[in-house]
């Protein structure tokens, strides 16, 4: 773009629109931060509903439903059943292993069990920061049998428990209604855009939707597979708390390369349980590293190319930067909307600012029709 074209492009009218747009964005950020406690269940529900949308469509095909109500309810019930089943199956073993960890730390700190000097700093750090005894007691309260035996007394003990339950219930209700009305909500977002700019805006939205579908749902499927591999691998090598660590690796897999952060707690767990004398630290931690190597090789070289394709849509560094910036601005809500908003900004900049004439000519040649929904 020449100097004359640049001057024509950045005229007073465009600069004023840019300033007004930035001012509106600043007000929206302040308003979202102010209402974050109220908006968080809704944004979390939108993200969950977006991730569950393919499962709803699958249930619709299986039960041959014309509407969406039954398939949406069935999807939520299926997800809750999986979560409850996993919790019921593995929670007692997790509590038992936490009890063993707490016993080891207690024996060491009381002087009953001598340890090498290099381990003392690790033990004191875990005792003061992680507090496995408190974690164990909190997890024990989540056990269904314990909840049934306590009855309504659990609700009367803490108002925070009631508020937390209501928050999760509200999120669940949001998810249900969003899944049922998903097509109408998508079309409603399109109608918010003024008709004059709708065709141009929807081209950008379509690009963002493709990118988000490619990343979130593709990466989510890879993360679930990685979670299964790590849980199985940690269980085979005998890592204590292997199931929770495998689930944590799967969750962090949604953020590129963030799964390797779990090497730190895995090393600490190996160090603590090696004090029992059942296994040496190097053998246990070495086996865990082998699990990382095999699982990552399967995910990176087999699953990711077939599920995600060769391109991830956004650079890993851009994803981390986006999560950091929006998380700092809006907290958890910012981390939920970070990638969609960043993709929208990048797509708009590339199409209408960086290469406006090239994109405009391509759009004219293709002559796309206005999409019916998002």
mmCIF file of C-alpha atoms in Angstrom:
data_model
loop_
_atom_site.group_PDB
_atom_site.id
_atom_site.type_symbol
_atom_site.label_atom_id
_atom_site.label_comp_id
_atom_site.label_asym_id
_atom_site.label_seq_id
_atom_site.Cartn_x
_atom_site.Cartn_y
_atom_site.Cartn_z
ATOM 1 C CA UNK A 1 0.000 0.000 0.000
ATOM 2 C CA UNK A 2 1.496 3.340 -1.062
ATOM 3 C CA UNK A 3 1.801 6.441 1.123
ATOM 4 C CA UNK A 4 -1.130 8.111 -0.639
ATOM 5 C CA UNK A 5 -3.323 5.024 -0.125
ATOM 6 C CA UNK A 6 -2.288 4.831 3.526
ATOM 7 C CA UNK A 7 -3.246 8.481 4.075
ATOM 8 C CA UNK A 8 -6.576 7.861 2.365
ATOM 9 C CA UNK A 9 -7.213 4.745 4.442
ATOM 10 C CA UNK A 10 -6.408 6.363 7.810
ATOM 11 C CA UNK A 11 -8.595 9.459 7.508
ATOM 12 C CA UNK A 12 -10.237 11.382 10.357
ATOM 13 C CA UNK A 13 -13.427 9.357 10.135
ATOM 14 C CA UNK A 14 -11.625 6.027 10.516
ATOM 15 C CA UNK A 15 -9.457 7.319 13.368
ATOM 16 C CA UNK A 16 -12.522 8.570 15.270
ATOM 17 C CA UNK A 17 -14.272 5.235 14.733
ATOM 18 C CA UNK A 18 -11.172 3.468 16.040
ATOM 19 C CA UNK A 19 -11.060 5.682 19.161
ATOM 20 C CA UNK A 20 -14.780 5.189 19.812
ATOM 21 C CA UNK A 21 -14.385 1.432 19.311
ATOM 22 C CA UNK A 22 -11.513 1.277 21.789
ATOM 23 C CA UNK A 23 -13.545 3.304 24.307
ATOM 24 C CA UNK A 24 -16.501 0.927 23.946
ATOM 25 C CA UNK A 25 -14.163 -2.054 24.352
ATOM 26 C CA UNK A 26 -12.710 -0.537 27.540
ATOM 27 C CA UNK A 27 -16.205 0.008 28.971
ATOM 28 C CA UNK A 28 -17.177 -3.576 28.098
ATOM 29 C CA UNK A 29 -14.047 -4.946 29.808
ATOM 30 C CA UNK A 30 -14.793 -2.901 32.932
ATOM 31 C CA UNK A 31 -18.442 -4.016 32.907
ATOM 32 C CA UNK A 32 -17.530 -7.696 32.512
ATOM 33 C CA UNK A 33 -15.035 -7.447 35.379
ATOM 34 C CA UNK A 34 -17.653 -5.752 37.542
ATOM 35 C CA UNK A 35 -20.251 -8.453 36.782
ATOM 36 C CA UNK A 36 -17.774 -11.343 36.667
ATOM 37 C CA UNK A 37 -19.383 -13.283 39.525
ATOM 38 C CA UNK A 38 -22.746 -13.207 37.749
ATOM 39 C CA UNK A 39 -21.435 -13.772 34.234
ATOM 40 C CA UNK A 40 -18.988 -16.597 35.013
ATOM 41 C CA UNK A 41 -21.634 -19.390 35.147
ATOM 42 C CA UNK A 42 -23.089 -18.178 31.839
ATOM 43 C CA UNK A 43 -19.737 -17.983 30.019
ATOM 44 C CA UNK A 44 -18.700 -21.364 31.431
ATOM 45 C CA UNK A 45 -22.035 -22.813 30.280
ATOM 46 C CA UNK A 46 -21.562 -21.344 26.784
ATOM 47 C CA UNK A 47 -18.140 -22.987 26.501
ATOM 48 C CA UNK A 48 -19.429 -26.341 27.808
ATOM 49 C CA UNK A 49 -22.443 -26.222 25.472
ATOM 50 C CA UNK A 50 -20.181 -25.415 22.534
ATOM 51 C CA UNK A 51 -17.994 -28.435 23.324
ATOM 52 C CA UNK A 52 -21.035 -30.723 23.759
ATOM 53 C CA UNK A 53 -22.784 -29.617 20.569
ATOM 54 C CA UNK A 54 -21.388 -32.506 18.416
ATOM 55 C CA UNK A 55 -22.585 -35.010 21.043
ATOM 56 C CA UNK A 56 -26.079 -33.482 20.919
ATOM 57 C CA UNK A 57 -26.154 -33.879 17.147
ATOM 58 C CA UNK A 58 -25.004 -37.501 17.508
ATOM 59 C CA UNK A 59 -27.791 -38.214 20.017
ATOM 60 C CA UNK A 60 -30.329 -36.565 17.693
ATOM 61 C CA UNK A 61 -29.321 -38.948 14.915
ATOM 62 C CA UNK A 62 -29.390 -41.981 17.208
ATOM 63 C CA UNK A 63 -32.873 -41.317 18.618
ATOM 64 C CA UNK A 64 -34.191 -39.742 15.362
ATOM 65 C CA UNK A 65 -35.391 -36.586 17.114
ATOM 66 C CA UNK A 66 -36.588 -33.610 15.080
ATOM 67 C CA UNK A 67 -36.165 -31.156 17.946
ATOM 68 C CA UNK A 68 -33.305 -30.815 20.426
ATOM 69 C CA UNK A 69 -34.826 -31.057 23.916
ATOM 70 C CA UNK A 70 -34.545 -34.811 24.534
ATOM 71 C CA UNK A 71 -31.103 -35.122 22.923
ATOM 72 C CA UNK A 72 -29.806 -32.146 24.945
ATOM 73 C CA UNK A 73 -31.057 -33.618 28.226
ATOM 74 C CA UNK A 74 -29.647 -37.009 27.250
ATOM 75 C CA UNK A 75 -26.250 -35.429 26.513
ATOM 76 C CA UNK A 76 -26.080 -33.724 29.911
ATOM 77 C CA UNK A 77 -27.132 -36.938 31.672
ATOM 78 C CA UNK A 78 -24.457 -38.925 29.801
ATOM 79 C CA UNK A 79 -21.700 -36.467 30.744
ATOM 80 C CA UNK A 80 -22.806 -36.350 34.389
ATOM 81 C CA UNK A 81 -22.968 -40.155 34.501
ATOM 82 C CA UNK A 82 -19.374 -40.399 33.229
ATOM 83 C CA UNK A 83 -18.138 -37.854 35.796
ATOM 84 C CA UNK A 84 -19.991 -39.526 38.679
ATOM 85 C CA UNK A 85 -18.808 -42.967 37.565
ATOM 86 C CA UNK A 86 -15.157 -41.911 37.407
ATOM 87 C CA UNK A 87 -15.418 -40.201 40.802
ATOM 88 C CA UNK A 88 -17.122 -43.202 42.401
ATOM 89 C CA UNK A 89 -14.578 -45.614 40.940
ATOM 90 C CA UNK A 90 -11.323 -43.834 41.739
ATOM 91 C CA UNK A 91 -12.032 -41.495 44.680
ATOM 92 C CA UNK A 92 -11.589 -44.126 47.442
ATOM 93 C CA UNK A 93 -8.181 -45.124 46.047
ATOM 94 C CA UNK A 94 -7.144 -41.453 45.782
ATOM 95 C CA UNK A 95 -8.126 -40.864 49.419
ATOM 96 C CA UNK A 96 -6.170 -43.950 50.447
ATOM 97 C CA UNK A 97 -3.021 -42.803 48.628
ATOM 98 C CA UNK A 98 -3.343 -39.314 50.118
ATOM 99 C CA UNK A 99 -3.567 -40.948 53.541
ATOM 100 C CA UNK A 100 -0.356 -42.856 52.823
ATOM 101 C CA UNK A 101 1.348 -39.638 51.674
ATOM 102 C CA UNK A 102 0.213 -37.838 54.803
ATOM 103 C CA UNK A 103 1.524 -40.701 56.948
ATOM 104 C CA UNK A 104 4.933 -40.582 55.252
ATOM 105 C CA UNK A 105 5.193 -36.825 55.727
ATOM 106 C CA UNK A 106 4.094 -37.120 59.367
ATOM 107 C CA UNK A 107 6.700 -39.808 60.085
ATOM 108 C CA UNK A 108 9.396 -37.731 58.447
ATOM 109 C CA UNK A 109 8.542 -34.428 60.145
ATOM 110 C CA UNK A 110 8.197 -36.080 63.555
ATOM 111 C CA UNK A 111 11.634 -37.684 63.251
ATOM 112 C CA UNK A 112 10.276 -41.216 63.281
ATOM 113 C CA UNK A 113 11.564 -41.851 59.767
ATOM 114 C CA UNK A 114 14.990 -40.386 58.904
ATOM 115 C CA UNK A 115 15.434 -39.054 55.390
ATOM 116 C CA UNK A 116 18.362 -37.934 53.304
ATOM 117 C CA UNK A 117 19.167 -34.273 53.655
ATOM 118 C CA UNK A 118 18.343 -33.470 50.031
ATOM 119 C CA UNK A 119 14.747 -34.630 50.609
ATOM 120 C CA UNK A 120 14.050 -32.454 53.638
ATOM 121 C CA UNK A 121 13.371 -29.252 51.683
ATOM 122 C CA UNK A 122 10.895 -31.034 49.393
ATOM 123 C CA UNK A 123 8.997 -32.575 52.308
ATOM 124 C CA UNK A 124 8.665 -29.294 54.195
ATOM 125 C CA UNK A 125 7.503 -27.496 51.029
ATOM 126 C CA UNK A 126 4.801 -30.112 50.357
ATOM 127 C CA UNK A 127 3.636 -30.061 53.967
ATOM 128 C CA UNK A 128 3.354 -26.261 54.084
ATOM 129 C CA UNK A 129 1.917 -25.674 50.584
ATOM 130 C CA UNK A 130 0.043 -28.737 49.378
ATOM 131 C CA UNK A 131 -1.302 -29.916 52.765
ATOM 132 C CA UNK A 132 -2.376 -33.429 51.708
ATOM 133 C CA UNK A 133 -4.286 -33.995 54.958
ATOM 134 C CA UNK A 134 -6.645 -31.111 54.163
ATOM 135 C CA UNK A 135 -7.020 -32.254 50.555
ATOM 136 C CA UNK A 136 -7.850 -35.756 51.766
ATOM 137 C CA UNK A 137 -10.524 -34.489 54.167
ATOM 138 C CA UNK A 138 -12.104 -32.350 51.456
ATOM 139 C CA UNK A 139 -12.145 -35.237 48.966
ATOM 140 C CA UNK A 140 -13.588 -37.545 51.609
ATOM 141 C CA UNK A 141 -16.552 -35.191 51.931
ATOM 142 C CA UNK A 142 -17.211 -35.620 48.201
ATOM 143 C CA UNK A 143 -17.697 -39.374 48.619
ATOM 144 C CA UNK A 144 -21.333 -40.242 47.943
ATOM 145 C CA UNK A 145 -21.647 -42.544 50.935
ATOM 146 C CA UNK A 146 -20.331 -39.821 53.228
ATOM 147 C CA UNK A 147 -22.776 -37.304 51.765
ATOM 148 C CA UNK A 148 -25.711 -39.668 52.312
ATOM 149 C CA UNK A 149 -24.706 -40.374 55.920
ATOM 150 C CA UNK A 150 -24.328 -36.698 56.735
ATOM 151 C CA UNK A 151 -27.664 -35.808 55.152
ATOM 152 C CA UNK A 152 -28.824 -32.233 55.472
ATOM 153 C CA UNK A 153 -26.243 -31.443 58.180
ATOM 154 C CA UNK A 154 -23.685 -30.858 55.415
ATOM 155 C CA UNK A 155 -25.772 -27.961 54.084
ATOM 156 C CA UNK A 156 -26.157 -26.379 57.490
ATOM 157 C CA UNK A 157 -22.428 -26.463 58.215
ATOM 158 C CA UNK A 158 -21.323 -23.991 55.561
ATOM 159 C CA UNK A 159 -23.066 -21.324 53.525
ATOM 160 C CA UNK A 160 -20.244 -21.483 50.988
ATOM 161 C CA UNK A 161 -21.186 -25.071 50.169
ATOM 162 C CA UNK A 162 -24.751 -23.977 49.395
ATOM 163 C CA UNK A 163 -23.527 -21.114 47.219
ATOM 164 C CA UNK A 164 -21.155 -23.444 45.366
ATOM 165 C CA UNK A 165 -23.887 -26.010 44.729
ATOM 166 C CA UNK A 166 -26.237 -23.290 43.487
ATOM 167 C CA UNK A 167 -23.507 -21.978 41.192
ATOM 168 C CA UNK A 168 -22.964 -25.401 39.641
ATOM 169 C CA UNK A 169 -26.736 -25.938 39.387
ATOM 170 C CA UNK A 170 -27.125 -22.584 37.634
ATOM 171 C CA UNK A 171 -24.349 -23.499 35.205
ATOM 172 C CA UNK A 172 -26.055 -26.832 34.513
ATOM 173 C CA UNK A 173 -29.363 -25.074 33.825
ATOM 174 C CA UNK A 174 -27.604 -22.641 31.492
ATOM 175 C CA UNK A 175 -25.982 -25.544 29.625
ATOM 176 C CA UNK A 176 -29.340 -27.277 29.231
ATOM 177 C CA UNK A 177 -31.145 -24.254 27.789
ATOM 178 C CA UNK A 178 -28.219 -23.210 25.569
ATOM 179 C CA UNK A 179 -28.019 -26.709 24.065
ATOM 180 C CA UNK A 180 -31.760 -26.787 23.415
ATOM 181 C CA UNK A 181 -31.811 -23.351 21.747
ATOM 182 C CA UNK A 182 -28.328 -23.499 20.197
ATOM 183 C CA UNK A 183 -29.374 -22.766 16.563
ATOM 184 C CA UNK A 184 -31.646 -19.892 17.625
ATOM 185 C CA UNK A 185 -28.923 -18.404 19.841
ATOM 186 C CA UNK A 186 -26.424 -18.616 16.979
ATOM 187 C CA UNK A 187 -28.786 -16.802 14.624
ATOM 188 C CA UNK A 188 -29.510 -14.261 17.349
ATOM 189 C CA UNK A 189 -25.828 -13.339 17.593
ATOM 190 C CA UNK A 190 -25.803 -12.745 13.846
ATOM 191 C CA UNK A 191 -28.789 -10.390 14.072
ATOM 192 C CA UNK A 192 -26.956 -8.214 16.621
ATOM 193 C CA UNK A 193 -24.652 -7.030 13.828
ATOM 194 C CA UNK A 194 -26.147 -4.108 11.827
ATOM 195 C CA UNK A 195 -27.453 -5.249 8.449
ATOM 196 C CA UNK A 196 -25.097 -2.887 6.621
ATOM 197 C CA UNK A 197 -21.999 -4.636 8.004
ATOM 198 C CA UNK A 198 -23.463 -8.120 8.448
ATOM 199 C CA UNK A 199 -22.174 -9.706 5.244
ATOM 200 C CA UNK A 200 -18.580 -8.538 5.845
ATOM 201 C CA UNK A 201 -18.689 -9.423 9.528
ATOM 202 C CA UNK A 202 -20.066 -12.892 8.920
ATOM 203 C CA UNK A 203 -17.157 -13.724 6.631
ATOM 204 C CA UNK A 204 -14.792 -13.020 9.536
ATOM 205 C CA UNK A 205 -17.039 -14.897 11.976
ATOM 206 C CA UNK A 206 -17.014 -17.917 9.676
ATOM 207 C CA UNK A 207 -13.215 -17.895 9.645
ATOM 208 C CA UNK A 208 -13.132 -17.690 13.440
ATOM 209 C CA UNK A 209 -15.711 -20.464 13.758
ATOM 210 C CA UNK A 210 -13.657 -22.737 11.523
ATOM 211 C CA UNK A 211 -10.525 -21.974 13.520
ATOM 212 C CA UNK A 212 -12.266 -22.537 16.864
ATOM 213 C CA UNK A 213 -13.893 -25.768 15.715
ATOM 214 C CA UNK A 214 -10.503 -26.915 14.517
ATOM 215 C CA UNK A 215 -8.763 -26.055 17.763
ATOM 216 C CA UNK A 216 -11.243 -26.569 20.613
ATOM 217 C CA UNK A 217 -13.003 -29.700 19.452
ATOM 218 C CA UNK A 218 -9.962 -31.222 17.780
ATOM 219 C CA UNK A 219 -7.650 -30.430 20.676
ATOM 220 C CA UNK A 220 -10.345 -31.526 23.120
ATOM 221 C CA UNK A 221 -10.543 -34.957 21.480
ATOM 222 C CA UNK A 222 -6.743 -35.281 21.533
ATOM 223 C CA UNK A 223 -6.745 -34.187 25.215
ATOM 224 C CA UNK A 224 -9.269 -36.900 26.120
ATOM 225 C CA UNK A 225 -7.120 -39.521 24.381
ATOM 226 C CA UNK A 226 -4.021 -38.167 26.154
ATOM 227 C CA UNK A 227 -5.857 -38.322 29.485
ATOM 228 C CA UNK A 228 -6.657 -41.996 28.917
ATOM 229 C CA UNK A 229 -3.079 -42.818 27.879
ATOM 230 C CA UNK A 230 -1.554 -41.061 30.894
ATOM 231 C CA UNK A 231 -4.009 -42.598 33.375
ATOM 232 C CA UNK A 232 -3.282 -46.080 32.018
ATOM 233 C CA UNK A 233 0.466 -45.432 31.859
ATOM 234 C CA UNK A 234 0.735 -44.011 35.379
ATOM 235 C CA UNK A 235 -1.327 -46.924 36.709
ATOM 236 C CA UNK A 236 0.933 -49.471 34.973
ATOM 237 C CA UNK A 237 4.162 -47.997 36.368
ATOM 238 C CA UNK A 238 2.576 -47.757 39.821
ATOM 239 C CA UNK A 239 2.650 -43.977 40.302
ATOM 240 C CA UNK A 240 0.648 -43.059 43.421
ATOM 241 C CA UNK A 241 -2.190 -40.650 42.592
ATOM 242 C CA UNK A 242 -1.695 -41.706 38.972
ATOM 243 C CA UNK A 243 -5.366 -41.253 37.983
ATOM 244 C CA UNK A 244 -5.652 -37.637 39.238
ATOM 245 C CA UNK A 245 -2.322 -36.798 37.611
ATOM 246 C CA UNK A 246 -3.466 -38.353 34.312
ATOM 247 C CA UNK A 247 -6.685 -36.310 34.424
ATOM 248 C CA UNK A 248 -4.683 -33.166 35.196
ATOM 249 C CA UNK A 249 -2.388 -33.817 32.225
ATOM 250 C CA UNK A 250 -5.444 -34.219 29.977
ATOM 251 C CA UNK A 251 -6.958 -30.924 31.163
ATOM 252 C CA UNK A 252 -3.707 -29.013 30.703
ATOM 253 C CA UNK A 253 -3.315 -30.590 27.256
ATOM 254 C CA UNK A 254 -5.837 -28.031 25.984
ATOM 255 C CA UNK A 255 -3.061 -25.421 26.332
ATOM 256 C CA UNK A 256 -0.079 -26.254 24.074
ATOM 257 C CA UNK A 257 2.932 -27.684 25.936
ATOM 258 C CA UNK A 258 1.330 -26.929 29.297
ATOM 259 C CA UNK A 259 1.050 -30.625 30.125
ATOM 260 C CA UNK A 260 4.765 -30.700 30.909
ATOM 261 C CA UNK A 261 4.114 -28.522 33.975
ATOM 262 C CA UNK A 262 2.829 -31.702 35.624
ATOM 263 C CA UNK A 263 6.379 -33.082 35.669
ATOM 264 C CA UNK A 264 6.937 -31.037 38.854
ATOM 265 C CA UNK A 265 4.132 -32.594 40.966
ATOM 266 C CA UNK A 266 4.927 -36.025 39.495
ATOM 267 C CA UNK A 267 8.557 -35.663 40.628
ATOM 268 C CA UNK A 268 7.423 -34.557 44.115
ATOM 269 C CA UNK A 269 5.048 -37.526 44.428
ATOM 270 C CA UNK A 270 7.793 -39.923 43.332
ATOM 271 C CA UNK A 271 10.226 -38.398 45.832
ATOM 272 C CA UNK A 272 7.786 -38.674 48.749
ATOM 273 C CA UNK A 273 6.666 -42.221 48.073
ATOM 274 C CA UNK A 274 10.243 -43.373 47.459
ATOM 275 C CA UNK A 275 10.884 -42.701 51.175
ATOM 276 C CA UNK A 276 8.749 -45.726 51.973
ATOM 277 C CA UNK A 277 11.467 -47.948 50.532
ATOM 278 C CA UNK A 278 9.124 -49.700 48.106
ATOM 279 C CA UNK A 279 10.796 -48.131 45.071
ATOM 280 C CA UNK A 280 13.693 -45.791 44.397
ATOM 281 C CA UNK A 281 13.046 -42.274 43.176
ATOM 282 C CA UNK A 282 15.018 -42.713 39.957
ATOM 283 C CA UNK A 283 13.254 -45.931 38.947
ATOM 284 C CA UNK A 284 9.769 -44.562 39.669
ATOM 285 C CA UNK A 285 10.369 -41.155 38.096
ATOM 286 C CA UNK A 286 12.171 -42.768 35.148
ATOM 287 C CA UNK A 287 9.117 -44.956 34.523
ATOM 288 C CA UNK A 288 6.917 -41.845 34.603
ATOM 289 C CA UNK A 289 9.186 -40.137 32.072
ATOM 290 C CA UNK A 290 8.784 -43.186 29.843
ATOM 291 C CA UNK A 291 4.995 -42.748 30.110
ATOM 292 C CA UNK A 292 5.384 -39.105 29.013
ATOM 293 C CA UNK A 293 7.598 -40.145 26.103
ATOM 294 C CA UNK A 294 5.285 -42.890 24.799
ATOM 295 C CA UNK A 295 2.042 -40.960 25.345
ATOM 296 C CA UNK A 296 3.361 -37.772 23.754
ATOM 297 C CA UNK A 297 4.740 -39.690 20.792
ATOM 298 C CA UNK A 298 1.337 -41.289 20.160
ATOM 299 C CA UNK A 299 -0.500 -37.967 20.550
ATOM 300 C CA UNK A 300 1.941 -35.835 18.543
ATOM 301 C CA UNK A 301 2.765 -38.190 15.684
ATOM 302 C CA UNK A 302 -0.386 -40.291 15.312
ATOM 303 C CA UNK A 303 -3.472 -38.619 16.826
ATOM 304 C CA UNK A 304 -2.799 -34.914 16.235
ATOM 305 C CA UNK A 305 -2.035 -35.201 12.465
ATOM 306 C CA UNK A 306 -5.213 -37.236 11.899
ATOM 307 C CA UNK A 307 -7.530 -35.247 14.179
ATOM 308 C CA UNK A 308 -6.153 -31.715 14.004
ATOM 309 C CA UNK A 309 -4.446 -31.782 10.619
ATOM 310 C CA UNK A 310 -1.072 -30.218 9.930
ATOM 311 C CA UNK A 311 -2.092 -26.703 10.958
ATOM 312 C CA UNK A 312 -3.434 -25.780 14.396
ATOM 313 C CA UNK A 313 -4.901 -22.467 13.262
ATOM 314 C CA UNK A 314 -3.090 -20.368 15.892
ATOM 315 C CA UNK A 315 0.545 -20.372 16.903
ATOM 316 C CA UNK A 316 1.204 -21.885 20.325
ATOM 317 C CA UNK A 317 2.973 -18.711 21.519
ATOM 318 C CA UNK A 318 -0.028 -16.607 20.432
ATOM 319 C CA UNK A 319 -2.361 -18.933 22.346
ATOM 320 C CA UNK A 320 -0.312 -18.620 25.549
ATOM 321 C CA UNK A 321 -0.043 -14.841 25.159
ATOM 322 C CA UNK A 322 -3.777 -14.551 24.516
ATOM 323 C CA UNK A 323 -4.624 -16.601 27.616
ATOM 324 C CA UNK A 324 -2.239 -14.510 29.728
ATOM 325 C CA UNK A 325 -3.552 -11.133 28.543
ATOM 326 C CA UNK A 326 -7.264 -11.874 28.665
ATOM 327 C CA UNK A 327 -6.900 -13.848 31.888
ATOM 328 C CA UNK A 328 -5.194 -10.849 33.471
ATOM 329 C CA UNK A 329 -7.936 -8.496 32.203
ATOM 330 C CA UNK A 330 -11.039 -10.552 32.961
ATOM 331 C CA UNK A 331 -9.928 -13.469 35.136
ATOM 332 C CA UNK A 332 -11.510 -16.851 34.409
ATOM 333 C CA UNK A 333 -14.013 -15.280 32.007
ATOM 334 C CA UNK A 334 -11.081 -13.829 30.061
ATOM 335 C CA UNK A 335 -9.451 -17.244 29.763
ATOM 336 C CA UNK A 336 -12.727 -18.693 28.432
ATOM 337 C CA UNK A 337 -13.160 -16.034 25.739
ATOM 338 C CA UNK A 338 -9.439 -15.486 25.052
ATOM 339 C CA UNK A 339 -9.053 -17.642 21.961
ATOM 340 C CA UNK A 340 -12.343 -16.737 20.219
ATOM 341 C CA UNK A 341 -11.799 -13.000 20.746
ATOM 342 C CA UNK A 342 -8.136 -13.155 19.718
ATOM 343 C CA UNK A 343 -9.032 -15.156 16.605
ATOM 344 C CA UNK A 344 -11.722 -12.604 15.741
ATOM 345 C CA UNK A 345 -9.293 -9.699 16.100
ATOM 346 C CA UNK A 346 -6.598 -11.442 14.053
ATOM 347 C CA UNK A 347 -9.038 -12.466 11.304
ATOM 348 C CA UNK A 348 -10.474 -8.942 11.058
ATOM 349 C CA UNK A 349 -7.012 -7.364 10.999
ATOM 350 C CA UNK A 350 -5.745 -9.725 8.312
ATOM 351 C CA UNK A 351 -8.815 -9.378 6.089
ATOM 352 C CA UNK A 352 -9.675 -5.686 6.351
ATOM 353 C CA UNK A 353 -6.557 -3.854 7.617
ATOM 354 C CA UNK A 354 -3.408 -5.761 6.716
ATOM 355 C CA UNK A 355 -4.502 -6.836 3.202
ATOM 356 C CA UNK A 356 -7.854 -5.120 2.636
ATOM 357 C CA UNK A 357 -7.703 -4.862 -1.165
ATOM 358 C CA UNK A 358 -6.492 -8.418 -1.652
ATOM 359 C CA UNK A 359 -9.162 -9.824 0.627
ATOM 360 C CA UNK A 360 -11.859 -7.619 -0.861
ATOM 361 C CA UNK A 361 -11.036 -8.789 -4.394
ATOM 362 C CA UNK A 362 -11.025 -12.403 -3.272
ATOM 363 C CA UNK A 363 -14.388 -11.880 -1.616
ATOM 364 C CA UNK A 364 -15.795 -10.300 -4.799
ATOM 365 C CA UNK A 365 -14.533 -13.168 -6.961
ATOM 366 C CA UNK A 366 -15.996 -15.826 -4.678
ATOM 367 C CA UNK A 367 -19.258 -13.888 -4.128
ATOM 368 C CA UNK A 368 -20.253 -15.713 -0.928
ATOM 369 C CA UNK A 369 -23.851 -15.751 0.163
ATOM 370 C CA UNK A 370 -24.827 -14.536 3.589
ATOM 371 C CA UNK A 371 -24.800 -17.496 6.009
ATOM 372 C CA UNK A 372 -28.048 -18.436 7.633
ATOM 373 C CA UNK A 373 -26.565 -18.914 11.093
ATOM 374 C CA UNK A 374 -23.325 -19.162 12.961
#
